[in-house]
Amino acid sequence: MKKKLLLAIFMVISGLSYAQDIPTSEVPIAVLNSFNKSFPKATRVEWERKGDLYNVEFDVARRDNEVWLNDKGAIVKHKKELRSSELPPAVLNTLKQNYKGFRIDDVDRYEEAKKFYYKVELKKLLEERKVVLDQSGKVINKVY
């Protein structure tokens, strides 16, 4: 039990040292300009420095978003909260075929290197599953 507690404490401390909250005034102008141009309607903006990337969490139209930008302002990755009705038909078909009886609880779309991935949380009574699919509906990863 002590080992598990120490491990949990170590993980929290190491996570805090890796990601650091930063004020907007410390974000490079190229990064800020890129973000503001790409997301002019962003609200509740919070910046962090994660390694060599700038991470920003924000809302657009009351939907959670998260973007990772390099120091030149290029968007490396974008996570956006979606409604289940916004999933591509191929993804919905895979979920209907492989997860009968489950309902879609939460959906996030990740865009990285011009490819889209969908992380879907599914629930059925006391069961919960998380599945990552590509835009063609192929299951990339399962978490039970």
PDB file of C-alpha atoms in Angstrom:
ATOM      1  CA  MET A   1       0.000   0.000   0.000  1.00  0.00           C
ATOM      2  CA  LYS A   2       2.838   2.396   0.834  1.00  0.00           C
ATOM      3  CA  LYS A   3       4.439   1.700  -2.532  1.00  0.00           C
ATOM      4  CA  LYS A   4       1.216   2.568  -4.352  1.00  0.00           C
ATOM      5  CA  LEU A   5       0.847   5.791  -2.380  1.00  0.00           C
ATOM      6  CA  LEU A   6       4.454   6.780  -3.065  1.00  0.00           C
ATOM      7  CA  LEU A   7       4.017   5.992  -6.742  1.00  0.00           C
ATOM      8  CA  ALA A   8       0.871   8.132  -6.911  1.00  0.00           C
ATOM      9  CA  ILE A   9       2.620  11.044  -5.165  1.00  0.00           C
ATOM     10  CA  PHE A  10       5.625  10.743  -7.494  1.00  0.00           C
ATOM     11  CA  MET A  11       3.371  10.790 -10.565  1.00  0.00           C
ATOM     12  CA  VAL A  12       1.556  13.918  -9.372  1.00  0.00           C
ATOM     13  CA  ILE A  13       4.814  15.722  -8.604  1.00  0.00           C
ATOM     14  CA  SER A  14       6.413  14.736 -11.902  1.00  0.00           C
ATOM     15  CA  GLY A  15       3.278  15.807 -13.766  1.00  0.00           C
ATOM     16  CA  LEU A  16       3.377  19.198 -12.077  1.00  0.00           C
ATOM     17  CA  SER A  17       7.010  19.695 -12.956  1.00  0.00           C
ATOM     18  CA  TYR A  18       6.418  18.784 -16.605  1.00  0.00           C
ATOM     19  CA  ALA A  19       3.422  21.039 -17.256  1.00  0.00           C
ATOM     20  CA  GLN A  20       3.580  24.573 -15.930  1.00  0.00           C
ATOM     21  CA  ASP A  21       0.764  27.104 -15.989  1.00  0.00           C
ATOM     22  CA  ILE A  22       1.932  30.343 -17.533  1.00  0.00           C
ATOM     23  CA  PRO A  23       0.313  33.765 -17.837  1.00  0.00           C
ATOM     24  CA  THR A  24      -0.640  34.993 -21.297  1.00  0.00           C
ATOM     25  CA  SER A  25       2.096  37.629 -21.027  1.00  0.00           C
ATOM     26  CA  GLU A  26       4.720  34.847 -21.127  1.00  0.00           C
ATOM     27  CA  VAL A  27       3.371  33.245 -24.318  1.00  0.00           C
ATOM     28  CA  PRO A  28       5.440  34.244 -27.390  1.00  0.00           C
ATOM     29  CA  ILE A  29       3.700  36.713 -29.714  1.00  0.00           C
ATOM     30  CA  ALA A  30       3.884  34.281 -32.676  1.00  0.00           C
ATOM     31  CA  VAL A  31       2.037  31.652 -30.620  1.00  0.00           C
ATOM     32  CA  LEU A  32      -0.579  34.146 -29.379  1.00  0.00           C
ATOM     33  CA  ASN A  33      -1.184  35.560 -32.856  1.00  0.00           C
ATOM     34  CA  SER A  34      -1.620  32.095 -34.356  1.00  0.00           C
ATOM     35  CA  PHE A  35      -4.016  31.061 -31.595  1.00  0.00           C
ATOM     36  CA  ASN A  36      -6.079  34.271 -31.778  1.00  0.00           C
ATOM     37  CA  LYS A  37      -6.299  34.035 -35.574  1.00  0.00           C
ATOM     38  CA  SER A  38      -7.387  30.371 -35.467  1.00  0.00           C
ATOM     39  CA  PHE A  39      -9.795  30.718 -32.523  1.00  0.00           C
ATOM     40  CA  PRO A  40     -11.103  34.302 -32.368  1.00  0.00           C
ATOM     41  CA  LYS A  41     -14.165  33.278 -30.310  1.00  0.00           C
ATOM     42  CA  ALA A  42     -12.203  31.421 -27.604  1.00  0.00           C
ATOM     43  CA  THR A  43     -13.252  32.002 -24.001  1.00  0.00           C
ATOM     44  CA  ARG A  44     -11.884  30.789 -20.636  1.00  0.00           C
ATOM     45  CA  VAL A  45      -8.356  30.562 -22.088  1.00  0.00           C
ATOM     46  CA  GLU A  46      -5.688  28.906 -19.916  1.00  0.00           C
ATOM     47  CA  TRP A  47      -2.055  28.460 -21.030  1.00  0.00           C
ATOM     48  CA  GLU A  48       0.520  25.848 -19.996  1.00  0.00           C
ATOM     49  CA  ARG A  49       4.014  25.010 -21.134  1.00  0.00           C
ATOM     50  CA  LYS A  50       4.431  21.261 -21.737  1.00  0.00           C
ATOM     51  CA  GLY A  51       7.968  20.410 -22.734  1.00  0.00           C
ATOM     52  CA  ASP A  52       8.720  22.361 -25.894  1.00  0.00           C
ATOM     53  CA  LEU A  53       5.027  22.961 -26.733  1.00  0.00           C
ATOM     54  CA  TYR A  54       2.480  25.516 -25.611  1.00  0.00           C
ATOM     55  CA  ASN A  55      -0.809  23.984 -24.515  1.00  0.00           C
ATOM     56  CA  VAL A  56      -3.970  26.036 -24.334  1.00  0.00           C
ATOM     57  CA  GLU A  57      -7.334  24.923 -22.977  1.00  0.00           C
ATOM     58  CA  PHE A  58     -10.362  27.005 -23.938  1.00  0.00           C
ATOM     59  CA  ASP A  59     -14.030  26.980 -24.867  1.00  0.00           C
ATOM     60  CA  VAL A  60     -15.689  27.850 -28.166  1.00  0.00           C
ATOM     61  CA  ALA A  61     -19.476  27.970 -28.065  1.00  0.00           C
ATOM     62  CA  ARG A  62     -19.397  26.223 -24.662  1.00  0.00           C
ATOM     63  CA  ARG A  63     -17.408  23.258 -25.992  1.00  0.00           C
ATOM     64  CA  ASP A  64     -14.059  22.219 -24.550  1.00  0.00           C
ATOM     65  CA  ASN A  65     -11.028  22.554 -26.802  1.00  0.00           C
ATOM     66  CA  GLU A  66      -7.346  21.968 -26.275  1.00  0.00           C
ATOM     67  CA  VAL A  67      -4.560  22.917 -28.677  1.00  0.00           C
ATOM     68  CA  TRP A  68      -0.817  22.259 -28.667  1.00  0.00           C
ATOM     69  CA  LEU A  69       1.342  24.796 -30.548  1.00  0.00           C
ATOM     70  CA  ASN A  70       5.072  24.900 -31.208  1.00  0.00           C
ATOM     71  CA  ASP A  71       7.140  28.023 -30.523  1.00  0.00           C
ATOM     72  CA  LYS A  72       6.557  29.265 -34.102  1.00  0.00           C
ATOM     73  CA  GLY A  73       2.773  29.159 -33.579  1.00  0.00           C
ATOM     74  CA  ALA A  74       2.052  26.089 -35.714  1.00  0.00           C
ATOM     75  CA  ILE A  75      -0.771  23.933 -34.386  1.00  0.00           C
ATOM     76  CA  VAL A  76       0.599  20.472 -33.660  1.00  0.00           C
ATOM     77  CA  LYS A  77      -2.571  18.897 -32.243  1.00  0.00           C
ATOM     78  CA  HIS A  78      -6.163  19.978 -31.604  1.00  0.00           C
ATOM     79  CA  LYS A  79      -8.689  18.254 -29.346  1.00  0.00           C
ATOM     80  CA  LYS A  80     -12.320  19.303 -29.622  1.00  0.00           C
ATOM     81  CA  GLU A  81     -15.388  18.098 -27.756  1.00  0.00           C
ATOM     82  CA  LEU A  82     -18.129  16.865 -30.132  1.00  0.00           C
ATOM     83  CA  ARG A  83     -21.718  15.749 -29.947  1.00  0.00           C
ATOM     84  CA  SER A  84     -22.315  12.132 -30.907  1.00  0.00           C
ATOM     85  CA  SER A  85     -24.385  13.347 -33.863  1.00  0.00           C
ATOM     86  CA  GLU A  86     -21.232  14.941 -35.300  1.00  0.00           C
ATOM     87  CA  LEU A  87     -19.355  11.639 -35.603  1.00  0.00           C
ATOM     88  CA  PRO A  88     -18.620  10.527 -39.177  1.00  0.00           C
ATOM     89  CA  PRO A  89     -20.961   7.796 -40.480  1.00  0.00           C
ATOM     90  CA  ALA A  90     -18.087   5.270 -40.674  1.00  0.00           C
ATOM     91  CA  VAL A  91     -17.302   5.773 -36.969  1.00  0.00           C
ATOM     92  CA  LEU A  92     -20.973   5.518 -35.991  1.00  0.00           C
ATOM     93  CA  ASN A  93     -21.333   2.293 -38.021  1.00  0.00           C
ATOM     94  CA  THR A  94     -18.350   0.693 -36.267  1.00  0.00           C
ATOM     95  CA  LEU A  95     -19.726   1.651 -32.856  1.00  0.00           C
ATOM     96  CA  LYS A  96     -23.196   0.292 -33.681  1.00  0.00           C
ATOM     97  CA  GLN A  97     -21.767  -3.004 -34.966  1.00  0.00           C
ATOM     98  CA  ASN A  98     -19.174  -3.634 -32.238  1.00  0.00           C
ATOM     99  CA  TYR A  99     -20.749  -2.064 -29.146  1.00  0.00           C
ATOM    100  CA  LYS A 100     -24.412  -3.052 -29.191  1.00  0.00           C
ATOM    101  CA  GLY A 101     -26.272  -1.952 -26.089  1.00  0.00           C
ATOM    102  CA  PHE A 102     -23.766   0.796 -25.268  1.00  0.00           C
ATOM    103  CA  ARG A 103     -24.672   4.461 -25.450  1.00  0.00           C
ATOM    104  CA  ILE A 104     -22.242   7.177 -26.442  1.00  0.00           C
ATOM    105  CA  ASP A 105     -21.425   9.241 -23.364  1.00  0.00           C
ATOM    106  CA  ASP A 106     -18.601  11.548 -24.464  1.00  0.00           C
ATOM    107  CA  VAL A 107     -16.772  12.276 -27.728  1.00  0.00           C
ATOM    108  CA  ASP A 108     -13.502  14.084 -28.418  1.00  0.00           C
ATOM    109  CA  ARG A 109     -12.019  14.622 -31.869  1.00  0.00           C
ATOM    110  CA  TYR A 110      -8.245  14.864 -32.193  1.00  0.00           C
ATOM    111  CA  GLU A 111      -6.609  16.373 -35.243  1.00  0.00           C
ATOM    112  CA  GLU A 112      -2.936  15.623 -35.696  1.00  0.00           C
ATOM    113  CA  ALA A 113      -0.905  15.813 -38.918  1.00  0.00           C
ATOM    114  CA  LYS A 114      -4.120  16.448 -40.916  1.00  0.00           C
ATOM    115  CA  LYS A 115      -5.646  13.181 -39.648  1.00  0.00           C
ATOM    116  CA  PHE A 116      -8.683  12.888 -37.393  1.00  0.00           C
ATOM    117  CA  TYR A 117      -9.135  10.478 -34.495  1.00  0.00           C
ATOM    118  CA  TYR A 118     -12.183  10.067 -32.280  1.00  0.00           C
ATOM    119  CA  LYS A 119     -12.045   9.088 -28.615  1.00  0.00           C
ATOM    120  CA  VAL A 120     -15.468   7.817 -27.625  1.00  0.00           C
ATOM    121  CA  GLU A 121     -16.600   6.938 -24.103  1.00  0.00           C
ATOM    122  CA  LEU A 122     -19.328   4.308 -24.120  1.00  0.00           C
ATOM    123  CA  LYS A 123     -21.567   3.254 -21.226  1.00  0.00           C
ATOM    124  CA  LYS A 124     -23.917   0.355 -20.560  1.00  0.00           C
ATOM    125  CA  LEU A 125     -25.339  -0.069 -17.053  1.00  0.00           C
ATOM    126  CA  LEU A 126     -22.216  -0.507 -14.893  1.00  0.00           C
ATOM    127  CA  GLU A 127     -19.820  -0.962 -17.815  1.00  0.00           C
ATOM    128  CA  GLU A 128     -17.707   1.772 -19.354  1.00  0.00           C
ATOM    129  CA  ARG A 129     -15.409   1.550 -22.352  1.00  0.00           C
ATOM    130  CA  LYS A 130     -13.199   4.019 -24.169  1.00  0.00           C
ATOM    131  CA  VAL A 131     -12.429   3.495 -27.822  1.00  0.00           C
ATOM    132  CA  VAL A 132     -10.229   5.445 -30.228  1.00  0.00           C
ATOM    133  CA  LEU A 133     -11.145   5.226 -33.914  1.00  0.00           C
ATOM    134  CA  ASP A 134      -9.711   6.810 -37.022  1.00  0.00           C
ATOM    135  CA  GLN A 135     -11.893   8.731 -39.463  1.00  0.00           C
ATOM    136  CA  SER A 136     -12.592   5.593 -41.497  1.00  0.00           C
ATOM    137  CA  GLY A 137     -14.063   3.841 -38.430  1.00  0.00           C
ATOM    138  CA  LYS A 138     -11.093   1.555 -37.766  1.00  0.00           C
ATOM    139  CA  VAL A 139     -10.559   0.888 -34.040  1.00  0.00           C
ATOM    140  CA  ILE A 140      -7.075   2.125 -33.086  1.00  0.00           C
ATOM    141  CA  ASN A 141      -7.166   1.560 -29.330  1.00  0.00           C
ATOM    142  CA  LYS A 142      -9.530   0.137 -26.693  1.00  0.00           C
ATOM    143  CA  VAL A 143      -9.511   0.874 -22.977  1.00  0.00           C
ATOM    144  CA  TYR A 144     -11.702  -1.218 -20.669  1.00  0.00           C
TER     145      TYR A 144
END
